[in-house]
Amino acid sequence: MAKIIDGRAVSANVKAEVAREAQALKAQGVAPGLAVVIVGDDPASRVYVNNKKKACELVGFLSEEYAMPASTTQAELMELVHKLNQDKKINGILVQLPLPKHLDEKAVIEAIDPVKDVDAFHASNVGKIMIGDYHFLPCTPAGVMELLKSENIEINGKECVVIGRSNIVGKPMAMLLLHQNGTVTICHSRTQNLKETCSRADILVAAVGIPKFVKADMVKEGAVVIDVGMDRDENGKLCGDVDFAQVEPKASYITPVPGGVGPMTIAMLMKNTLMAAKIQNGLT
Ligand code: NAP
């Protein structure tokens, strides 16, 4: 039977630490501020944005929301980003993705000042992660690393398999495991022998976006299984990329969905915003 890694508890600890540090910064006259930009009325994006606002309140950050209609033009959005880049109260800028189809996401991300890019999606921050010299880490993979750390799970020399190669999860996830001396394999939709490859993993991270994709026969006895997925099952219920009921008895550690990786993403966003405030005030 696996130990279930409690993402809510770890996330609460991270946020409490951020709140303590934010308090100390305030004593030095620095109040961290996050701007969240949402374009259109995607209900899932609305929930994420509300949660980010709540987290800011909890840790004592200033938060500003910019809700723009779905008809917003590229020029209008770019103008807002440029304005926020100049705004001294704002240390972190987060543009909630996905943007409506007519907008160029890449251009918007590249317009964000890299020192305010608390999602760590800007090419400059991605490059820094690649060379292992970074201030910001993308929130979801950073959250996974924090969960592994919370259980003192050894990565050094371990076989790590990441399923998924997206820019926001799979690729940076693999890089962070590599920085901790894991032997990392990245799998994707063209991977041959997926089952055999996954079965070798001491640490298996699933970021596929297919409900209950990882079955027991893909998991080594005693593996650590991290489920990044946020999917809906056949009844519309939130579930992960891992078939929890099948896999849990074989794993040594496993993250549940909900309550695993999900709560970590926002906690790491708060950590990045704190770091951004420190950098911009010469406190690092
Ligand atoms: P994505 O951009 O759709 O990437 C999915 C990856 O899975 C792709 O690299 C794809 O391969 C691979 N894949 C698809 N089918 C596969 C198959 N049959 N076998 C092996 N690999 C396959 O998704 P994402 O943005 O990385 O998100 C992944 C999951 O994490 C989603 O459920 C998402 O909701 C969740 N998520 C959660 C959080 C959180 O805060 N917890 C944050 C972000 C994402 P190709 O590249 O070859 O197409």
mmCIF file of C-alpha atoms and ligand atoms in Angstrom:
data_model
loop_
_atom_site.group_PDB
_atom_site.id
_atom_site.type_symbol
_atom_site.label_atom_id
_atom_site.label_comp_id
_atom_site.label_asym_id
_atom_site.label_seq_id
_atom_site.Cartn_x
_atom_site.Cartn_y
_atom_site.Cartn_z
ATOM 1 C CA MET A 1 0.000 0.000 0.000
ATOM 2 C CA ALA A 2 1.338 3.403 -0.956
ATOM 3 C CA LYS A 3 1.823 6.414 1.235
ATOM 4 C CA ILE A 4 -0.441 9.136 -0.122
ATOM 5 C CA ILE A 5 1.387 12.438 -0.511
ATOM 6 C CA ASP A 6 -0.846 15.176 0.850
ATOM 7 C CA GLY A 7 -0.517 18.101 -1.570
ATOM 8 C CA ARG A 8 -2.920 20.238 0.441
ATOM 9 C CA ALA A 9 -0.775 19.989 3.566
ATOM 10 C CA VAL A 10 2.496 20.639 1.717
ATOM 11 C CA SER A 11 0.905 23.544 -0.138
ATOM 12 C CA ALA A 12 -0.340 25.036 3.150
ATOM 13 C CA ASN A 13 3.209 24.823 4.548
ATOM 14 C CA VAL A 14 4.675 26.566 1.493
ATOM 15 C CA LYS A 15 2.063 29.326 1.670
ATOM 16 C CA ALA A 16 2.627 29.790 5.408
ATOM 17 C CA GLU A 17 6.360 30.209 4.772
ATOM 18 C CA VAL A 18 5.654 32.701 1.941
ATOM 19 C CA ALA A 19 3.295 34.631 4.266
ATOM 20 C CA ARG A 20 6.020 34.837 6.940
ATOM 21 C CA GLU A 21 8.543 36.103 4.397
ATOM 22 C CA ALA A 22 6.043 38.574 2.937
ATOM 23 C CA GLN A 23 5.520 39.967 6.431
ATOM 24 C CA ALA A 24 9.264 40.395 6.848
ATOM 25 C CA LEU A 25 9.487 42.133 3.442
ATOM 26 C CA LYS A 26 6.726 44.523 4.423
ATOM 27 C CA ALA A 27 8.803 45.538 7.423
ATOM 28 C CA GLN A 28 11.416 46.596 4.844
ATOM 29 C CA GLY A 29 8.822 48.576 2.879
ATOM 30 C CA VAL A 30 8.281 45.988 0.139
ATOM 31 C CA ALA A 31 4.753 44.722 -0.568
ATOM 32 C CA PRO A 32 4.716 41.921 -3.181
ATOM 33 C CA GLY A 33 2.080 42.407 -5.890
ATOM 34 C CA LEU A 34 0.670 40.045 -8.515
ATOM 35 C CA ALA A 35 -1.376 41.061 -11.562
ATOM 36 C CA VAL A 36 -3.571 38.363 -13.046
ATOM 37 C CA VAL A 37 -4.890 38.944 -16.544
ATOM 38 C CA ILE A 38 -7.859 36.940 -17.790
ATOM 39 C CA VAL A 39 -9.281 37.300 -21.279
ATOM 40 C CA GLY A 40 -12.728 35.900 -22.073
ATOM 41 C CA ASP A 41 -15.073 33.859 -19.923
ATOM 42 C CA ASP A 42 -13.678 30.326 -19.829
ATOM 43 C CA PRO A 43 -15.183 28.877 -16.612
ATOM 44 C CA ALA A 44 -12.079 26.820 -15.701
ATOM 45 C CA SER A 45 -9.858 29.890 -16.127
ATOM 46 C CA ARG A 46 -12.243 31.884 -13.930
ATOM 47 C CA VAL A 47 -11.900 29.280 -11.141
ATOM 48 C CA TYR A 48 -8.078 29.329 -11.416
ATOM 49 C CA VAL A 49 -7.989 33.134 -11.322
ATOM 50 C CA ASN A 50 -10.263 33.271 -8.264
ATOM 51 C CA ASN A 51 -8.042 30.730 -6.501
ATOM 52 C CA LYS A 52 -4.957 32.795 -7.299
ATOM 53 C CA LYS A 53 -6.605 35.900 -5.860
ATOM 54 C CA LYS A 54 -7.550 34.015 -2.691
ATOM 55 C CA ALA A 55 -3.999 32.715 -2.301
ATOM 56 C CA CYS A 56 -2.653 36.279 -2.635
ATOM 57 C CA GLU A 57 -4.974 37.426 0.144
ATOM 58 C CA LEU A 58 -3.888 34.515 2.323
ATOM 59 C CA VAL A 59 -0.179 35.265 2.033
ATOM 60 C CA GLY A 60 -0.649 39.032 2.249
ATOM 61 C CA PHE A 61 0.162 40.050 -1.346
ATOM 62 C CA LEU A 62 -1.435 42.843 -3.286
ATOM 63 C CA SER A 63 -3.419 41.305 -6.145
ATOM 64 C CA GLU A 64 -4.905 43.057 -9.136
ATOM 65 C CA GLU A 65 -7.207 41.377 -11.593
ATOM 66 C CA TYR A 66 -7.575 42.542 -15.184
ATOM 67 C CA ALA A 67 -10.629 40.877 -16.715
ATOM 68 C CA MET A 68 -10.837 41.601 -20.436
ATOM 69 C CA PRO A 69 -13.595 40.613 -22.842
ATOM 70 C CA ALA A 70 -13.133 37.746 -25.318
ATOM 71 C CA SER A 71 -13.115 40.357 -28.112
ATOM 72 C CA THR A 72 -9.871 41.932 -26.794
ATOM 73 C CA THR A 73 -7.371 42.579 -29.582
ATOM 74 C CA GLN A 74 -3.711 41.610 -29.551
ATOM 75 C CA ALA A 75 -2.774 45.295 -29.417
ATOM 76 C CA GLU A 76 -4.984 45.914 -26.360
ATOM 77 C CA LEU A 77 -3.543 42.946 -24.512
ATOM 78 C CA MET A 78 0.033 43.906 -25.386
ATOM 79 C CA GLU A 79 -0.626 47.436 -24.183
ATOM 80 C CA LEU A 80 -1.801 46.115 -20.815
ATOM 81 C CA VAL A 81 1.265 43.884 -20.484
ATOM 82 C CA HIS A 82 3.568 46.831 -21.283
ATOM 83 C CA LYS A 83 1.754 48.941 -18.689
ATOM 84 C CA LEU A 84 2.128 46.216 -16.043
ATOM 85 C CA ASN A 85 5.821 45.812 -16.917
ATOM 86 C CA GLN A 86 6.260 49.474 -15.890
ATOM 87 C CA ASP A 87 4.021 49.337 -12.806
ATOM 88 C CA LYS A 88 6.204 49.452 -9.669
ATOM 89 C CA LYS A 89 3.449 47.977 -7.427
ATOM 90 C CA ILE A 90 3.335 44.852 -9.583
ATOM 91 C CA ASN A 91 6.133 42.310 -9.190
ATOM 92 C CA GLY A 92 4.534 39.377 -10.992
ATOM 93 C CA ILE A 93 2.401 39.231 -14.141
ATOM 94 C CA LEU A 94 0.352 36.174 -14.926
ATOM 95 C CA VAL A 95 -1.661 35.928 -18.111
ATOM 96 C CA GLN A 96 -4.134 33.095 -17.651
ATOM 97 C CA LEU A 97 -3.881 30.559 -20.486
ATOM 98 C CA PRO A 98 -5.359 29.469 -22.768
ATOM 99 C CA LEU A 99 -6.116 32.771 -24.485
ATOM 100 C CA PRO A 100 -8.940 33.014 -27.030
ATOM 101 C CA LYS A 101 -7.816 31.556 -30.360
ATOM 102 C CA HIS A 102 -7.378 34.880 -32.192
ATOM 103 C CA LEU A 103 -4.667 35.985 -29.750
ATOM 104 C CA ASP A 104 -0.991 35.083 -30.107
ATOM 105 C CA GLU A 105 -0.029 33.507 -26.767
ATOM 106 C CA LYS A 106 3.651 33.271 -27.592
ATOM 107 C CA ALA A 107 3.905 36.985 -28.383
ATOM 108 C CA VAL A 108 2.114 37.857 -25.138
ATOM 109 C CA ILE A 109 4.417 35.671 -23.039
ATOM 110 C CA GLU A 110 7.484 37.134 -24.727
ATOM 111 C CA ALA A 111 6.203 40.665 -23.988
ATOM 112 C CA ILE A 112 6.235 40.046 -20.218
ATOM 113 C CA ASP A 113 9.339 41.391 -18.528
ATOM 114 C CA PRO A 114 11.290 38.201 -17.583
ATOM 115 C CA VAL A 115 11.766 39.436 -13.994
ATOM 116 C CA LYS A 116 7.976 39.632 -13.656
ATOM 117 C CA ASP A 117 7.329 36.324 -15.450
ATOM 118 C CA VAL A 118 6.192 34.357 -12.405
ATOM 119 C CA ASP A 119 4.900 31.494 -14.573
ATOM 120 C CA ALA A 120 8.463 31.075 -15.932
ATOM 121 C CA PHE A 121 7.173 30.652 -19.483
ATOM 122 C CA HIS A 122 9.307 33.403 -21.092
ATOM 123 C CA ALA A 123 12.086 32.004 -23.321
ATOM 124 C CA SER A 124 14.685 33.742 -21.175
ATOM 125 C CA ASN A 125 13.463 31.951 -18.039
ATOM 126 C CA VAL A 126 13.111 28.651 -19.899
ATOM 127 C CA GLY A 127 16.736 29.002 -21.036
ATOM 128 C CA LYS A 128 17.868 29.715 -17.485
ATOM 129 C CA ILE A 129 16.140 26.552 -16.281
ATOM 130 C CA MET A 130 17.956 24.609 -18.996
ATOM 131 C CA ILE A 131 21.358 25.752 -17.725
ATOM 132 C CA GLY A 132 20.362 25.324 -14.083
ATOM 133 C CA ASP A 133 20.729 29.007 -13.149
ATOM 134 C CA TYR A 134 17.267 30.277 -12.366
ATOM 135 C CA HIS A 135 15.129 32.347 -10.020
ATOM 136 C CA PHE A 136 11.727 31.147 -11.206
ATOM 137 C CA LEU A 137 10.574 27.627 -11.909
ATOM 138 C CA PRO A 138 7.350 26.805 -13.706
ATOM 139 C CA CYS A 139 4.823 26.322 -10.924
ATOM 140 C CA THR A 140 3.557 22.795 -11.589
ATOM 141 C CA PRO A 141 6.926 21.013 -11.996
ATOM 142 C CA ALA A 142 8.298 23.052 -9.082
ATOM 143 C CA GLY A 143 5.324 21.858 -7.036
ATOM 144 C CA VAL A 144 6.130 18.243 -7.896
ATOM 145 C CA MET A 145 9.725 18.746 -6.719
ATOM 146 C CA GLU A 146 8.429 20.220 -3.458
ATOM 147 C CA LEU A 147 6.192 17.175 -2.938
ATOM 148 C CA LEU A 148 9.145 14.814 -3.485
ATOM 149 C CA LYS A 149 11.225 16.876 -1.061
ATOM 150 C CA SER A 150 8.472 16.822 1.556
ATOM 151 C CA GLU A 151 8.791 13.018 1.716
ATOM 152 C CA ASN A 152 12.609 13.013 1.435
ATOM 153 C CA ILE A 153 12.346 10.975 -1.746
ATOM 154 C CA GLU A 154 15.777 10.379 -3.217
ATOM 155 C CA ILE A 155 16.148 11.402 -6.869
ATOM 156 C CA ASN A 156 19.914 11.060 -7.187
ATOM 157 C CA GLY A 157 20.696 8.154 -9.545
ATOM 158 C CA LYS A 158 17.057 7.038 -9.796
ATOM 159 C CA GLU A 159 15.279 6.073 -12.999
ATOM 160 C CA CYS A 160 12.754 8.865 -13.623
ATOM 161 C CA VAL A 161 10.172 8.647 -16.389
ATOM 162 C CA VAL A 162 8.024 11.626 -17.355
ATOM 163 C CA ILE A 163 5.051 10.949 -19.609
ATOM 164 C CA GLY A 164 4.331 14.165 -21.532
ATOM 165 C CA ARG A 165 6.585 16.741 -23.159
ATOM 166 C CA SER A 166 4.619 19.989 -22.951
ATOM 167 C CA ASN A 167 6.514 23.222 -22.407
ATOM 168 C CA ILE A 168 4.645 23.929 -19.175
ATOM 169 C CA VAL A 169 4.871 20.521 -17.507
ATOM 170 C CA GLY A 170 6.699 17.622 -19.168
ATOM 171 C CA LYS A 171 9.890 19.296 -20.447
ATOM 172 C CA PRO A 172 10.655 21.446 -17.372
ATOM 173 C CA MET A 173 9.719 18.509 -15.125
ATOM 174 C CA ALA A 174 12.322 16.353 -16.830
ATOM 175 C CA MET A 175 14.907 19.127 -16.507
ATOM 176 C CA LEU A 176 14.313 19.563 -12.767
ATOM 177 C CA LEU A 177 14.667 15.826 -12.163
ATOM 178 C CA LEU A 178 17.861 15.876 -14.230
ATOM 179 C CA HIS A 179 19.241 18.748 -12.132
ATOM 180 C CA GLN A 180 18.730 16.488 -9.096
ATOM 181 C CA ASN A 181 20.751 13.750 -10.841
ATOM 182 C CA GLY A 182 17.842 11.557 -11.884
ATOM 183 C CA THR A 183 18.309 9.420 -15.015
ATOM 184 C CA VAL A 184 15.444 10.844 -16.988
ATOM 185 C CA THR A 185 13.388 9.497 -19.872
ATOM 186 C CA ILE A 186 10.656 11.587 -21.504
ATOM 187 C CA CYS A 187 7.788 9.719 -23.147
ATOM 188 C CA HIS A 188 5.175 11.109 -25.530
ATOM 189 C CA SER A 189 2.542 9.994 -27.994
ATOM 190 C CA ARG A 190 5.133 8.551 -30.416
ATOM 191 C CA THR A 191 7.029 6.587 -27.771
ATOM 192 C CA GLN A 192 7.436 2.894 -28.576
ATOM 193 C CA ASN A 193 7.338 0.406 -25.689
ATOM 194 C CA LEU A 194 5.702 2.902 -23.343
ATOM 195 C CA LYS A 195 4.685 0.193 -20.887
ATOM 196 C CA GLU A 196 8.213 -1.247 -20.648
ATOM 197 C CA THR A 197 9.775 2.204 -20.300
ATOM 198 C CA CYS A 198 7.376 3.260 -17.541
ATOM 199 C CA SER A 199 7.833 -0.050 -15.737
ATOM 200 C CA ARG A 200 11.524 0.776 -15.244
ATOM 201 C CA ALA A 201 10.753 3.988 -13.374
ATOM 202 C CA ASP A 202 11.604 4.476 -9.711
ATOM 203 C CA ILE A 203 9.814 7.820 -10.075
ATOM 204 C CA LEU A 204 7.015 8.030 -12.625
ATOM 205 C CA VAL A 205 5.428 11.403 -13.428
ATOM 206 C CA ALA A 206 2.269 11.388 -15.545
ATOM 207 C CA ALA A 207 1.402 14.602 -17.418
ATOM 208 C CA VAL A 208 -0.617 13.228 -20.305
ATOM 209 C CA GLY A 209 -4.112 14.674 -19.985
ATOM 210 C CA ILE A 210 -5.845 11.313 -20.495
ATOM 211 C CA PRO A 211 -8.011 10.110 -17.591
ATOM 212 C CA LYS A 212 -6.632 7.033 -15.768
ATOM 213 C CA PHE A 213 -4.051 6.445 -18.510
ATOM 214 C CA VAL A 214 -1.411 4.870 -16.247
ATOM 215 C CA LYS A 215 -2.401 1.324 -15.336
ATOM 216 C CA ALA A 216 -0.859 -1.079 -12.820
ATOM 217 C CA ASP A 217 1.079 -2.973 -15.525
ATOM 218 C CA MET A 218 3.001 0.234 -16.362
ATOM 219 C CA VAL A 219 4.265 0.670 -12.809
ATOM 220 C CA LYS A 220 7.173 -1.004 -11.042
ATOM 221 C CA GLU A 221 6.533 -2.455 -7.584
ATOM 222 C CA GLY A 222 7.493 0.238 -5.049
ATOM 223 C CA ALA A 223 7.637 3.131 -7.550
ATOM 224 C CA VAL A 224 6.872 6.726 -6.605
ATOM 225 C CA VAL A 225 3.940 7.820 -8.781
ATOM 226 C CA ILE A 226 3.177 11.499 -9.302
ATOM 227 C CA ASP A 227 -0.049 12.367 -11.085
ATOM 228 C CA VAL A 228 -0.106 15.815 -12.682
ATOM 229 C CA GLY A 229 -3.300 15.147 -14.649
ATOM 230 C CA MET A 230 -6.493 17.109 -14.089
ATOM 231 C CA ASP A 231 -9.017 15.226 -16.139
ATOM 232 C CA ARG A 232 -12.677 14.253 -16.033
ATOM 233 C CA ASP A 233 -13.755 10.625 -15.834
ATOM 234 C CA GLU A 234 -16.731 9.084 -17.644
ATOM 235 C CA ASN A 235 -19.064 10.586 -15.000
ATOM 236 C CA GLY A 236 -17.580 14.068 -15.278
ATOM 237 C CA LYS A 237 -15.750 13.669 -11.963
ATOM 238 C CA LEU A 238 -12.267 15.150 -11.518
ATOM 239 C CA CYS A 239 -9.576 12.479 -11.830
ATOM 240 C CA GLY A 240 -5.938 12.185 -12.779
ATOM 241 C CA ASP A 241 -3.824 10.535 -15.461
ATOM 242 C CA VAL A 242 -3.207 7.597 -13.130
ATOM 243 C CA ASP A 243 -5.697 4.828 -12.449
ATOM 244 C CA PHE A 244 -5.392 5.350 -8.706
ATOM 245 C CA ALA A 245 -7.346 2.251 -7.624
ATOM 246 C CA GLN A 246 -5.103 -0.030 -9.723
ATOM 247 C CA VAL A 247 -1.772 1.681 -9.155
ATOM 248 C CA GLU A 248 -1.921 2.629 -5.475
ATOM 249 C CA PRO A 249 -1.379 -0.947 -4.171
ATOM 250 C CA LYS A 250 1.847 -1.257 -6.217
ATOM 251 C CA ALA A 251 3.370 2.161 -5.495
ATOM 252 C CA SER A 252 5.426 3.230 -2.480
ATOM 253 C CA TYR A 253 4.190 6.823 -2.723
ATOM 254 C CA ILE A 254 1.401 8.285 -4.822
ATOM 255 C CA THR A 255 -0.297 11.657 -5.248
ATOM 256 C CA PRO A 256 -4.107 11.745 -5.325
ATOM 257 C CA VAL A 257 -6.281 13.827 -7.657
ATOM 258 C CA PRO A 258 -7.648 16.071 -6.288
ATOM 259 C CA GLY A 259 -5.360 17.024 -3.399
ATOM 260 C CA GLY A 260 -1.959 16.152 -4.853
ATOM 261 C CA VAL A 261 -0.104 18.256 -7.418
ATOM 262 C CA GLY A 262 -3.014 20.664 -8.023
ATOM 263 C CA PRO A 263 -2.755 22.667 -4.770
ATOM 264 C CA MET A 264 1.017 22.951 -5.224
ATOM 265 C CA THR A 265 0.802 24.971 -8.430
ATOM 266 C CA ILE A 266 -0.684 28.031 -6.726
ATOM 267 C CA ALA A 267 1.636 27.729 -3.729
ATOM 268 C CA MET A 268 4.635 27.824 -6.082
ATOM 269 C CA LEU A 269 3.145 30.835 -7.882
ATOM 270 C CA MET A 270 3.131 32.644 -4.528
ATOM 271 C CA LYS A 271 6.754 31.606 -3.988
ATOM 272 C CA ASN A 272 7.730 32.952 -7.429
ATOM 273 C CA THR A 273 5.932 36.250 -6.781
ATOM 274 C CA LEU A 274 7.797 36.638 -3.495
ATOM 275 C CA MET A 275 11.075 35.959 -5.312
ATOM 276 C CA ALA A 276 10.138 38.500 -8.007
ATOM 277 C CA ALA A 277 9.535 41.148 -5.320
ATOM 278 C CA LYS A 278 12.912 40.380 -3.755
ATOM 279 C CA ILE A 279 14.762 40.554 -7.085
ATOM 280 C CA GLN A 280 13.103 43.817 -8.092
ATOM 281 C CA ASN A 281 14.049 45.354 -4.752
ATOM 282 C CA GLY A 282 17.642 44.143 -4.751
ATOM 283 C CA LEU A 283 17.034 41.757 -1.861
ATOM 284 C CA THR A 284 18.451 38.522 -3.317
HETATM 285 P P1 NAP B 1 -0.491 18.673 -23.164
HETATM 286 O O1 NAP B 1 0.174 19.931 -23.581
HETATM 287 O O2 NAP B 1 -1.715 18.204 -23.851
HETATM 288 O O3 NAP B 1 0.614 17.505 -23.283
HETATM 289 C C1 NAP B 1 0.269 16.157 -23.125
HETATM 290 C C2 NAP B 1 1.472 15.306 -23.402
HETATM 291 O O4 NAP B 1 1.066 13.938 -23.292
HETATM 292 C C3 NAP B 1 2.033 15.490 -24.825
HETATM 293 O O5 NAP B 1 3.445 15.601 -24.769
HETATM 294 C C4 NAP B 1 1.592 14.230 -25.552
HETATM 295 O O6 NAP B 1 2.524 13.769 -26.512
HETATM 296 C C5 NAP B 1 1.534 13.227 -24.409
HETATM 297 N N1 NAP B 1 0.646 12.138 -24.755
HETATM 298 C C6 NAP B 1 -0.622 12.234 -25.251
HETATM 299 N N2 NAP B 1 -1.120 11.007 -25.498
HETATM 300 C C7 NAP B 1 -0.145 10.129 -25.160
HETATM 301 C C8 NAP B 1 -0.042 8.716 -25.200
HETATM 302 N N3 NAP B 1 -1.049 7.957 -25.668
HETATM 303 N N4 NAP B 1 1.094 8.147 -24.784
HETATM 304 C C9 NAP B 1 2.124 8.902 -24.328
HETATM 305 N N5 NAP B 1 2.092 10.251 -24.266
HETATM 306 C C10 NAP B 1 0.975 10.848 -24.687
HETATM 307 O O7 NAP B 1 -0.836 18.674 -21.613
HETATM 308 P P2 NAP B 1 -0.163 19.458 -20.378
HETATM 309 O O8 NAP B 1 -0.514 20.893 -20.453
HETATM 310 O O9 NAP B 1 1.247 19.050 -20.220
HETATM 311 O O10 NAP B 1 -1.039 18.836 -19.193
HETATM 312 C C11 NAP B 1 -1.013 17.454 -18.898
HETATM 313 C C12 NAP B 1 -2.024 17.174 -17.794
HETATM 314 O O11 NAP B 1 -1.652 17.903 -16.634
HETATM 315 C C13 NAP B 1 -3.464 17.621 -18.120
HETATM 316 O O12 NAP B 1 -4.357 16.721 -17.500
HETATM 317 C C14 NAP B 1 -3.561 18.982 -17.459
HETATM 318 O O13 NAP B 1 -4.880 19.327 -17.102
HETATM 319 C C15 NAP B 1 -2.722 18.743 -16.228
HETATM 320 N N6 NAP B 1 -2.147 19.949 -15.639
HETATM 321 C C16 NAP B 1 -2.284 20.092 -14.313
HETATM 322 C C17 NAP B 1 -1.733 21.186 -13.670
HETATM 323 C C18 NAP B 1 -1.868 21.301 -12.192
HETATM 324 O O14 NAP B 1 -1.771 22.381 -11.663
HETATM 325 N N7 NAP B 1 -2.063 20.185 -11.498
HETATM 326 C C19 NAP B 1 -1.063 22.164 -14.410
HETATM 327 C C20 NAP B 1 -0.905 21.982 -15.787
HETATM 328 C C21 NAP B 1 -1.450 20.853 -16.389
HETATM 329 P P3 NAP B 1 2.851 14.595 -27.878
HETATM 330 O O15 NAP B 1 3.733 15.721 -27.470
HETATM 331 O O16 NAP B 1 3.524 13.592 -28.724
HETATM 332 O O17 NAP B 1 1.526 15.054 -28.416
#
